[in-house]
XYZ file of C-alpha atoms in Angstrom:
674
model
C 83.209 90.621 13.188
C 79.689 89.250 13.449
C 76.967 91.086 15.318
C 74.170 88.714 16.297
C 72.361 87.596 19.434
C 74.477 86.967 22.527
C 74.135 83.362 23.586
C 74.323 82.383 27.221
C 77.107 79.826 26.742
C 79.400 82.139 24.840
C 78.962 85.326 26.834
C 79.470 84.226 30.427
C 82.044 85.762 32.683
C 84.076 82.623 33.294
C 82.791 80.053 30.812
C 80.593 78.234 33.328
C 77.111 77.287 32.310
C 75.033 80.113 33.696
C 77.441 83.031 33.966
C 76.334 86.640 33.764
C 78.850 88.133 31.335
C 82.471 87.969 30.379
C 82.869 91.682 29.596
C 82.944 94.343 32.305
C 84.652 97.389 31.049
C 86.174 100.731 31.960
C 85.875 103.689 29.540
C 88.320 106.101 28.046
C 88.223 109.331 30.080
C 90.988 110.615 32.327
C 91.203 113.240 35.094
C 88.615 114.588 37.499
C 85.822 114.475 34.936
C 86.497 110.790 34.421
C 83.707 108.272 34.654
C 84.032 104.534 35.014
C 81.580 102.903 32.613
C 80.579 99.298 33.164
C 78.983 97.265 30.384
C 77.849 93.780 31.319
C 75.591 91.071 30.001
C 72.854 89.101 31.737
C 71.521 85.944 30.155
C 67.805 85.485 29.695
C 65.986 82.853 31.722
C 64.731 81.562 28.393
C 66.797 78.724 26.988
C 66.843 80.008 23.399
C 67.131 83.758 23.911
C 70.232 85.897 24.341
C 69.778 88.476 27.054
C 70.427 92.107 27.815
C 73.394 94.462 27.763
C 73.446 96.755 30.800
C 75.173 100.119 31.175
C 76.263 101.568 34.517
C 78.492 104.581 35.269
C 80.427 105.709 38.347
C 82.503 108.810 39.091
C 86.131 107.951 39.746
C 85.893 109.724 43.102
C 83.539 106.864 44.038
C 85.505 104.050 42.448
C 84.957 101.910 45.549
C 81.245 101.802 44.648
C 82.190 100.540 41.206
C 84.354 97.806 42.723
C 81.512 96.761 45.043
C 79.102 96.721 42.101
C 81.396 94.471 40.047
C 81.933 92.200 43.058
C 78.165 91.746 43.334
C 77.992 90.900 39.631
C 80.682 88.287 40.040
C 79.051 86.813 43.137
C 75.649 86.570 41.460
C 77.008 85.088 38.233
C 77.757 81.659 39.665
C 76.794 79.390 42.559
C 79.301 79.847 45.406
C 79.912 76.109 45.547
C 81.167 76.095 41.954
C 84.312 78.062 42.837
C 86.947 76.323 44.950
C 87.901 78.370 47.970
C 91.594 77.885 47.144
C 91.318 79.166 43.588
C 94.253 81.362 42.669
C 93.644 84.659 40.822
C 94.172 84.250 37.098
C 93.393 80.507 37.107
C 90.064 80.143 35.317
C 89.072 83.426 36.918
C 86.640 85.918 35.363
C 87.956 88.388 32.793
C 87.378 92.127 32.975
C 88.101 93.830 29.676
C 89.180 97.426 30.333
C 90.048 100.400 28.148
C 91.140 104.016 28.515
C 93.154 105.674 31.249
C 91.232 103.855 33.959
C 92.385 100.522 32.564
C 95.891 101.358 33.798
C 95.025 103.536 36.781
C 92.745 100.991 38.461
C 94.262 97.755 37.220
C 96.029 96.915 40.469
C 92.954 97.880 42.505
C 90.651 95.565 40.557
C 93.160 92.744 40.615
C 93.660 93.089 44.373
C 90.007 93.516 45.348
C 88.361 91.149 42.889
C 90.966 88.547 41.958
C 90.162 88.776 38.260
C 92.094 88.819 35.015
C 92.440 92.323 33.539
C 92.579 92.444 29.761
C 93.483 95.935 28.473
C 92.021 96.927 25.097
C 93.462 99.790 23.009
C 91.496 102.993 23.668
C 90.910 104.432 20.201
C 90.047 101.036 18.740
C 87.474 100.558 21.500
C 85.888 103.934 20.771
C 85.490 103.226 17.067
C 84.316 99.641 17.533
C 81.763 100.835 20.061
C 80.401 103.561 17.819
C 80.273 101.301 14.756
C 78.436 98.657 16.763
C 75.854 101.094 18.110
C 75.048 102.877 14.850
C 74.894 99.619 12.891
C 73.085 97.321 15.303
C 70.907 99.413 17.620
C 67.729 100.878 16.173
C 67.131 104.575 16.889
C 70.585 104.963 18.413
C 71.518 108.096 16.446
C 69.560 111.326 16.718
C 69.757 115.045 16.072
C 68.678 117.574 18.670
C 67.449 121.138 18.887
C 65.090 122.981 21.207
C 62.497 123.149 18.421
C 62.762 119.477 17.401
C 64.200 117.335 20.205
C 65.472 113.845 19.356
C 64.844 113.263 15.674
C 66.092 109.705 15.109
C 68.150 108.517 12.144
C 68.652 104.970 10.874
C 71.305 104.747 8.164
C 71.827 102.354 5.300
C 75.131 100.491 5.635
C 76.673 102.260 2.636
C 76.121 105.656 4.325
C 78.169 104.942 7.470
C 81.556 106.196 6.281
C 83.344 108.521 6.391
C 82.425 110.200 9.648
C 84.075 112.160 12.430
C 83.839 111.325 16.120
C 84.251 114.159 18.606
C 84.813 112.421 21.927
C 84.448 114.848 24.829
C 85.905 113.795 28.158
C 88.257 115.894 30.248
C 89.678 117.089 26.949
C 88.525 116.429 23.403
C 89.774 113.913 20.832
C 88.643 114.182 17.207
C 88.833 111.022 15.098
C 88.219 110.536 11.386
C 86.816 107.102 10.523
C 86.826 105.856 6.930
C 85.939 102.158 7.390
C 85.314 99.521 10.046
C 89.030 99.287 10.830
C 90.551 102.478 9.429
C 90.670 105.611 11.550
C 93.053 108.327 12.689
C 93.146 111.018 15.337
C 93.115 114.237 13.338
C 92.799 116.826 16.087
C 91.771 117.605 19.638
C 91.658 120.334 22.243
C 92.360 120.699 25.937
C 89.152 122.744 26.221
C 86.716 120.045 27.315
C 84.597 118.724 30.141
C 87.434 119.096 32.611
C 87.647 122.796 31.744
C 83.980 123.329 32.551
C 84.158 121.278 35.743
C 87.291 123.014 37.000
C 86.106 126.556 36.302
C 82.682 125.948 37.822
C 84.254 124.397 40.884
C 86.463 127.464 41.337
C 83.709 130.002 40.672
C 80.676 128.355 42.297
C 82.068 125.781 44.724
C 79.835 123.049 43.305
C 81.694 119.723 43.061
C 79.269 117.358 41.312
C 79.252 117.582 37.514
C 75.585 116.607 37.371
C 74.811 119.399 39.844
C 76.638 121.840 37.603
C 74.644 120.754 34.565
C 71.423 121.031 36.555
C 72.313 124.631 37.461
C 72.619 125.601 33.805
C 68.915 124.878 33.238
C 67.832 127.916 35.277
C 70.730 130.239 34.456
C 70.655 133.324 32.223
C 73.984 133.854 30.495
C 73.023 137.341 29.252
C 73.554 138.588 32.808
C 77.273 137.783 32.648
C 78.111 137.612 28.922
C 78.490 140.514 26.513
C 75.969 140.100 23.701
C 76.066 141.512 20.174
C 73.103 143.661 21.162
C 75.108 145.131 24.048
C 77.612 146.463 21.512
C 75.427 147.475 18.559
C 72.041 147.846 20.203
C 70.518 145.540 17.586
C 71.428 142.823 15.073
C 74.611 143.201 13.032
C 72.916 142.067 9.830
C 75.816 142.782 7.501
C 77.854 139.910 8.945
C 74.890 137.765 10.007
C 75.020 138.274 13.768
C 71.857 138.483 15.843
C 71.591 140.729 18.867
C 71.244 137.582 20.998
C 74.566 136.087 19.833
C 77.373 136.039 22.396
C 80.043 138.590 21.529
C 82.331 137.872 24.493
C 82.007 135.274 27.236
C 81.957 136.782 30.746
C 82.644 140.282 29.393
C 79.295 141.425 30.741
C 80.688 141.049 34.250
C 83.171 143.840 33.609
C 80.644 146.075 31.856
C 77.998 145.702 34.534
C 80.247 146.132 37.584
C 82.950 144.056 39.145
C 81.421 144.615 42.575
C 78.074 143.009 41.696
C 77.219 139.532 43.002
C 76.371 137.131 40.173
C 74.163 134.081 40.337
C 75.947 130.724 40.135
C 73.398 129.430 37.620
C 74.122 132.355 35.258
C 77.856 131.665 35.479
C 77.286 127.951 34.859
C 75.206 128.579 31.751
C 77.750 131.055 30.367
C 80.643 128.631 30.799
C 78.680 125.735 29.315
C 78.010 127.858 26.233
C 81.687 128.839 26.068
C 82.978 125.264 26.148
C 80.282 123.800 23.890
C 80.467 126.583 21.288
C 84.230 126.285 21.030
C 84.114 122.506 20.710
C 81.423 122.882 18.036
C 83.503 125.361 16.036
C 86.669 123.243 16.259
C 84.657 120.193 15.160
C 83.195 122.036 12.170
C 86.593 123.335 11.031
C 88.048 119.823 11.138
C 85.060 118.363 9.287
C 85.454 120.974 6.556
C 89.212 120.455 6.353
C 88.804 116.684 5.959
C 85.656 116.823 3.791
C 83.459 114.946 6.276
C 79.714 115.619 6.517
C 78.701 113.435 9.458
C 79.864 114.522 12.926
C 79.121 112.312 15.944
C 79.517 113.706 19.446
C 80.251 111.270 22.246
C 81.736 111.102 25.704
C 80.280 111.442 29.157
C 80.436 115.246 29.006
C 77.192 115.196 27.014
C 75.200 112.591 29.018
C 71.949 113.523 27.270
C 71.948 117.077 28.653
C 69.523 119.083 26.439
C 71.321 122.426 26.696
C 74.700 120.866 25.843
C 73.278 119.063 22.809
C 71.399 122.146 21.658
C 74.532 124.293 21.905
C 76.662 121.825 19.939
C 73.897 121.478 17.332
C 73.541 125.238 17.053
C 77.303 125.674 16.626
C 77.565 123.081 13.837
C 74.505 124.479 12.064
C 75.739 128.091 12.435
C 79.297 127.572 11.220
C 78.336 125.215 8.382
C 75.452 127.471 7.294
C 73.058 124.552 7.656
C 75.100 122.065 5.593
C 76.075 119.847 8.554
C 74.304 118.541 11.616
C 75.521 117.379 14.998
C 74.682 113.717 15.612
C 74.260 112.257 19.090
C 73.964 108.759 20.522
C 71.684 107.389 23.200
C 74.670 105.519 24.688
C 77.218 108.280 24.133
C 78.955 107.789 27.476
C 79.721 104.129 26.787
C 81.462 104.055 23.409
C 84.797 102.760 24.698
C 83.194 100.244 27.048
C 80.860 98.947 24.360
C 83.708 98.698 21.875
C 85.849 96.683 24.249
C 82.851 94.447 24.905
C 82.439 93.710 21.187
C 86.150 93.018 20.603
C 85.525 89.398 21.524
C 87.890 86.492 21.862
C 87.245 83.047 20.430
C 85.117 82.073 23.437
C 82.412 84.522 22.416
C 80.834 83.344 19.195
C 78.355 86.171 18.714
C 77.613 89.560 20.154
C 74.589 91.786 19.797
C 71.580 93.429 21.360
C 68.286 92.052 22.564
C 65.731 91.163 19.894
C 67.926 92.065 16.935
C 69.953 89.793 14.669
C 71.212 89.843 11.068
C 69.332 87.596 8.655
C 68.806 86.890 4.974
C 65.097 87.731 5.135
C 63.821 90.278 2.643
C 61.101 92.892 3.156
C 57.705 92.352 1.608
C 58.299 93.192 -2.092
C 55.006 95.043 -2.396
C 56.327 97.530 0.170
C 59.804 97.879 -1.333
C 58.436 98.399 -4.842
C 55.954 101.062 -3.797
C 56.437 104.422 -5.482
C 55.263 106.209 -2.363
C 57.424 107.419 0.505
C 59.367 104.701 2.398
C 57.092 102.353 4.305
C 56.565 103.000 7.988
C 54.378 100.469 9.799
C 53.419 102.847 12.607
C 50.115 104.668 12.281
C 50.660 107.011 15.232
C 53.889 108.597 16.478
C 53.451 108.464 20.240
C 56.561 110.585 20.810
C 54.713 113.680 19.569
C 51.106 112.829 20.461
C 50.936 113.288 24.236
C 47.291 112.239 24.566
C 47.747 109.035 22.581
C 50.968 108.213 24.437
C 49.319 108.595 27.830
C 46.368 106.483 26.714
C 48.472 103.635 25.350
C 50.876 103.447 28.271
C 47.887 103.343 30.637
C 46.263 100.664 28.484
C 49.426 98.552 28.593
C 49.655 98.951 32.370
C 46.046 97.849 32.808
C 46.470 94.922 30.447
C 49.662 93.796 32.187
C 48.061 93.820 35.622
C 45.185 91.839 34.109
C 47.612 89.186 32.907
C 48.914 88.818 36.447
C 45.346 88.267 37.661
C 44.921 85.505 35.072
C 48.093 83.873 36.339
C 46.855 84.158 39.920
C 43.621 82.427 38.882
C 45.488 79.598 37.170
C 44.346 80.570 33.666
C 47.939 80.673 32.413
C 49.954 77.479 32.492
C 53.390 78.291 31.121
C 55.404 75.611 32.843
C 57.331 75.597 36.121
C 57.420 78.733 38.235
C 54.777 80.463 36.104
C 53.599 82.613 38.984
C 57.047 83.887 39.959
C 57.992 84.485 36.329
C 54.787 86.441 35.718
C 55.467 88.552 38.812
C 58.955 89.261 37.490
C 57.599 90.113 34.042
C 54.998 92.522 35.416
C 57.565 94.318 37.570
C 60.013 94.596 34.657
C 57.503 95.786 32.053
C 55.791 98.278 34.354
C 59.207 99.708 35.221
C 59.850 100.308 31.520
C 56.412 101.894 31.090
C 57.033 104.265 34.003
C 60.293 105.342 32.411
C 58.559 105.924 29.077
C 56.039 108.188 30.798
C 58.900 110.353 32.037
C 61.218 109.922 29.028
C 59.109 109.004 25.971
C 62.129 108.606 23.688
C 64.337 106.729 26.141
C 64.319 103.656 23.876
C 64.065 105.432 20.530
C 60.870 106.008 18.576
C 57.816 105.114 20.637
C 54.747 103.575 19.006
C 52.119 100.971 19.818
C 54.241 98.463 17.906
C 57.261 99.340 20.043
C 55.259 98.943 23.288
C 54.056 95.511 22.179
C 57.575 94.511 21.153
C 58.932 95.684 24.498
C 56.333 93.523 26.233
C 57.492 90.479 24.253
C 61.110 91.196 25.158
C 60.232 91.368 28.855
C 58.321 88.084 28.651
C 61.285 86.383 26.977
C 63.709 87.886 29.461
C 62.005 86.184 32.411
C 61.692 82.904 30.521
C 58.099 83.096 29.252
C 57.709 82.265 25.560
C 53.956 82.157 24.869
C 51.832 82.653 27.956
C 48.650 81.723 26.075
C 50.070 78.616 24.381
C 47.934 76.049 26.195
C 44.811 78.219 25.831
C 45.404 78.587 22.090
C 45.958 74.845 21.773
C 42.583 74.109 23.357
C 40.957 76.786 21.186
C 42.491 75.296 18.057
C 41.240 71.795 18.868
C 37.717 73.105 19.446
C 37.789 75.317 16.346
C 38.919 72.484 14.065
C 35.934 70.454 15.246
C 33.662 73.342 14.230
C 35.399 73.956 10.881
C 33.311 71.489 8.771
C 30.081 73.206 9.816
C 31.451 76.659 8.942
C 32.591 75.387 5.520
C 29.228 73.747 4.835
C 27.408 76.939 5.787
C 29.543 78.892 3.324
C 29.101 76.346 0.520
C 25.318 76.520 0.838
C 25.438 80.168 -0.303
C 25.101 80.234 -4.093
C 25.542 83.985 -4.581
C 29.291 84.678 -4.951
C 29.032 88.194 -3.521
C 27.131 87.038 -0.452
C 29.549 84.135 0.005
C 32.529 86.512 0.088
C 30.672 88.717 2.563
C 30.110 85.727 4.851
C 33.735 84.617 4.562
C 34.963 88.086 5.530
C 32.492 88.215 8.438
C 34.028 84.982 9.703
C 37.506 86.525 9.484
C 36.374 89.504 11.554
C 34.601 87.238 14.051
C 37.695 85.079 14.408
C 39.785 88.120 15.205
C 37.647 88.695 18.295
C 39.467 85.760 19.927
C 42.350 87.918 21.089
C 43.754 87.250 24.559
C 45.809 90.409 24.283
C 42.657 92.546 24.285
C 41.797 93.854 27.739
C 38.092 94.142 26.898
C 37.842 90.581 25.517
C 40.169 88.722 27.859
C 37.650 88.288 30.679
C 35.004 86.929 28.281
C 37.481 84.451 26.862
C 38.679 83.351 30.292
C 35.113 82.721 31.461
C 34.089 80.950 28.250
C 31.410 83.544 27.481
C 32.574 84.207 23.908
C 31.942 81.572 21.239
C 32.189 81.954 17.460
C 28.461 82.407 16.911
C 28.353 85.147 19.550
C 31.461 86.788 18.102
C 29.733 87.186 14.723
C 27.029 89.274 16.382
C 29.423 91.412 18.435
C 30.918 93.614 15.729
C 29.299 95.908 13.195
C 30.204 96.527 9.560
C 29.737 100.114 8.457
C 29.999 101.301 4.841
C 32.679 103.891 5.624
C 34.969 101.107 6.879
C 34.080 98.438 4.326
C 34.865 98.585 0.607
C 35.171 94.859 -0.047
C 33.276 95.171 -3.326
C 36.624 96.254 -4.785
C 38.207 92.831 -4.262
C 35.535 90.737 -5.983
C 37.826 89.494 -8.746
C 40.276 86.643 -9.254
C 43.899 86.969 -8.113
C 46.996 85.005 -9.086
C 48.526 84.714 -5.640
C 47.449 85.881 -2.201
C 49.556 86.297 0.926
C 47.663 86.281 4.219
C 49.357 87.634 7.337
C 47.613 85.959 10.266
C 47.265 87.386 13.758
C 46.191 84.671 16.205
C 45.574 80.937 16.344
C 42.463 79.087 17.470
C 39.151 80.324 16.079
C 40.915 83.184 14.333
C 42.823 80.893 11.976
C 40.583 77.845 11.865
C 37.191 79.500 11.423
C 38.250 82.802 9.880
C 41.425 82.483 7.820
C 41.163 78.892 6.575
C 37.692 79.435 5.031
C 39.064 82.611 3.388
C 42.069 80.715 2.021
C 39.735 77.951 0.837
C 37.549 80.483 -0.968
C 40.591 81.948 -2.719
C 41.851 78.471 -3.689
C 38.462 77.628 -5.164
C 38.682 80.730 -7.362
C 42.122 79.692 -8.654
C 44.321 81.791 -6.361
C 47.529 80.399 -4.880
C 47.699 81.144 -1.156
C 50.592 81.725 1.242
C 49.636 81.696 4.920
C 51.702 82.421 7.973
C 50.307 79.738 10.319
C 51.112 76.149 11.284
C 47.628 74.612 11.494
C 46.997 74.012 7.785
C 48.261 70.427 7.785
C 45.629 69.380 10.326
C 42.892 71.295 8.521
C 43.786 69.620 5.212
C 42.518 66.319 6.628
C 39.114 67.924 7.171
C 38.416 69.516 3.776
C 39.203 68.309 0.245
C 39.861 71.766 -1.232
C 42.345 72.604 1.518
C 43.890 69.140 1.156
C 44.367 69.492 -2.610
C 45.798 73.000 -2.274
C 48.198 71.766 0.392
C 49.385 68.717 -1.580
C 49.765 70.663 -4.856
C 51.757 73.424 -3.174
C 49.133 76.065 -3.979
C 48.568 76.511 -0.236
C 51.825 77.239 1.578
C 52.816 78.177 5.108
C 55.837 80.242 6.135
C 57.038 82.374 9.044
C 57.516 86.122 9.064
C 60.964 86.014 10.658
C 59.728 88.490 13.235
C 58.063 88.173 16.632
C 56.301 91.492 16.143
C 53.310 92.435 14.004
C 55.158 94.025 11.075
C 54.839 92.237 7.748
C 57.985 90.647 6.204
C 57.961 87.898 3.612
C 60.189 87.129 0.608
C 57.929 84.362 -0.692
C 55.319 86.963 -1.669
C 57.236 88.199 -4.736
C 54.511 87.330 -7.285
C 51.512 88.060 -5.066
C 48.897 90.495 -6.338
C 46.747 90.337 -3.179
C 48.048 90.920 0.351
C 45.662 90.314 3.250
C 46.695 91.699 6.646
C 44.592 90.392 9.517
C 44.395 91.482 13.131
C 44.678 94.603 15.240
C 48.432 94.270 15.672
C 49.261 93.953 11.984
C 46.350 95.646 10.266
C 45.470 98.505 12.564
C 47.951 99.386 15.316
C 50.821 99.296 12.870
C 49.130 99.865 9.518
C 45.801 101.623 10.056
C 43.897 102.751 13.144
C 42.339 101.024 16.166
C 40.884 101.226 19.701
C 38.185 103.507 21.015
C 40.383 106.605 20.964
C 41.255 106.123 17.296
C 37.736 104.931 16.532
C 36.285 108.166 17.901
C 38.549 110.183 15.629
C 37.384 108.137 12.641
C 33.713 108.429 13.581
C 33.482 104.753 14.535
C 32.663 102.694 17.593
C 34.727 100.040 19.307
C 34.061 96.617 17.704
C 33.247 98.182 14.364
C 34.750 95.883 11.772
C 37.368 97.312 9.424
C 37.580 95.585 6.052
C 39.421 97.926 3.732
C 40.976 97.449 0.308
C 43.741 99.704 -0.983
C 44.984 99.179 -4.551
C 48.723 98.765 -5.013
C 50.959 101.092 -6.972
């Protein structure tokens, strides 16, 4: 099975040109606790992008809402005129791939109401395929949880995946041992599951909605109905490792405190949640120990990201294993079966995957891999833990996004047909994501400035916008190439090598001011009030942020990671590359303007023709640095706020204040390799 980007031709519902998706699925639960999970695919408006997988859940008591939802998907996936009114069900009709008990229970209903083909996929296979897909292909899918350290994400190497155990909690519980992509067995289970909790709470409290029941547990106090170890011994029972706060007997406190007393529904709900979760946790641990498995994944719609449930399961695994095992959770835990059935594709679907992620043969920058330090992380600030920084950056992205819409309104952005409507769609989509991240910072995994910028790019691609500043950059590049000879001549007139390097680096910093993504610079650029000469006077170079004396020596090979085009590359990076070439250094750049510049300058031309000046792509749309061609490089130059500061150092006024700097202070910093 190949996991790559979904393409719009291969992932449509019915094989027509612009279909939505060919996989709408039902999950694997049965009984009252059952949920119907729908996974479907929408193609991007962009011609060369995949699209997005969507996840939607319905209670089986409201299955008619699910049917209406699917009908709307089918109606919106194709022009009405493309389907003959006399079309018979099953003749070139859309396919719904279904799994679990609902695949059989609702098959006739879906066939009757929707006129579709129902393709039933084996339940356990769907579960395992779904889990394998999520943990292998979706970044920050797996996490651990406790009240002290909520959502600590894990990304595994491929050789660490197996073996593992899946504890799937629906009405009851199924426990599966998985030893490879296609080898698994059901090793145990219990009837004590989500249905148990739902049924007991319905009898004791009268509440019917499962989500309502879970909400009640947040305010409950189980010590008012349970018998605690402290109730029996008055303190901890240290000899056998029991704390006074451990539960000795579920609901036994009711008898001790008086059968005539009225008890709060929330206290009862919390007690029963602990009872079910603790027992599932203990059964899971015993099976893991019996089968010599260290990794235990919990899935199923019983969990649905409920903090108290996850904490209780985590506590149980940690307690019984004496800290040797941890409970692992998934951000899409309620959709394992549906996702698995989606990825069990037929020949019509050539590739499946998730947005902005695909396998490749690219290698990480060797200088990072070979470092003797801790594993490389490109993110300077963890916004999931820094509330002040997170609030600042989300607000900054909101302001910047609204500013982009103003530019579109003023005609400054010319991205092809329907630019205005696409920009409106982009702004609505991105701001919706930002609002969710304010409320749920870890909704999409680890949150950082790099992630926010990547999310913005995904939203632009999703509405069909590739590079909203393309025509602006093209004009900038033309103008900058005209100015390049003068900049080179100015540099060549400087005889002192140290002063020449200083001037070259000043040009690099000045070029980086031409950043349309910067809220503070965008208006100046749009109005034409920022030229290269002015840019060189805008920033300051302070000794505490400038140690360029350390790089005044010859290097064998330099790799330059470039941020923007226009003046940034032409007047900043190309003179730097030229200076390095003149000193005997081979140069690898990540731009596509060098060929034109080679016609302007003899040193650039010779370096280009001799192969000492090369150009390659990073293989990534984001600012992180990846390049296999840099194997022999002994100098790596990272240019721009996105690459050099947001994701590798520090930037913006908030970070500048912490470093004792001002906004527009230039950072030119050399760090020796290991």
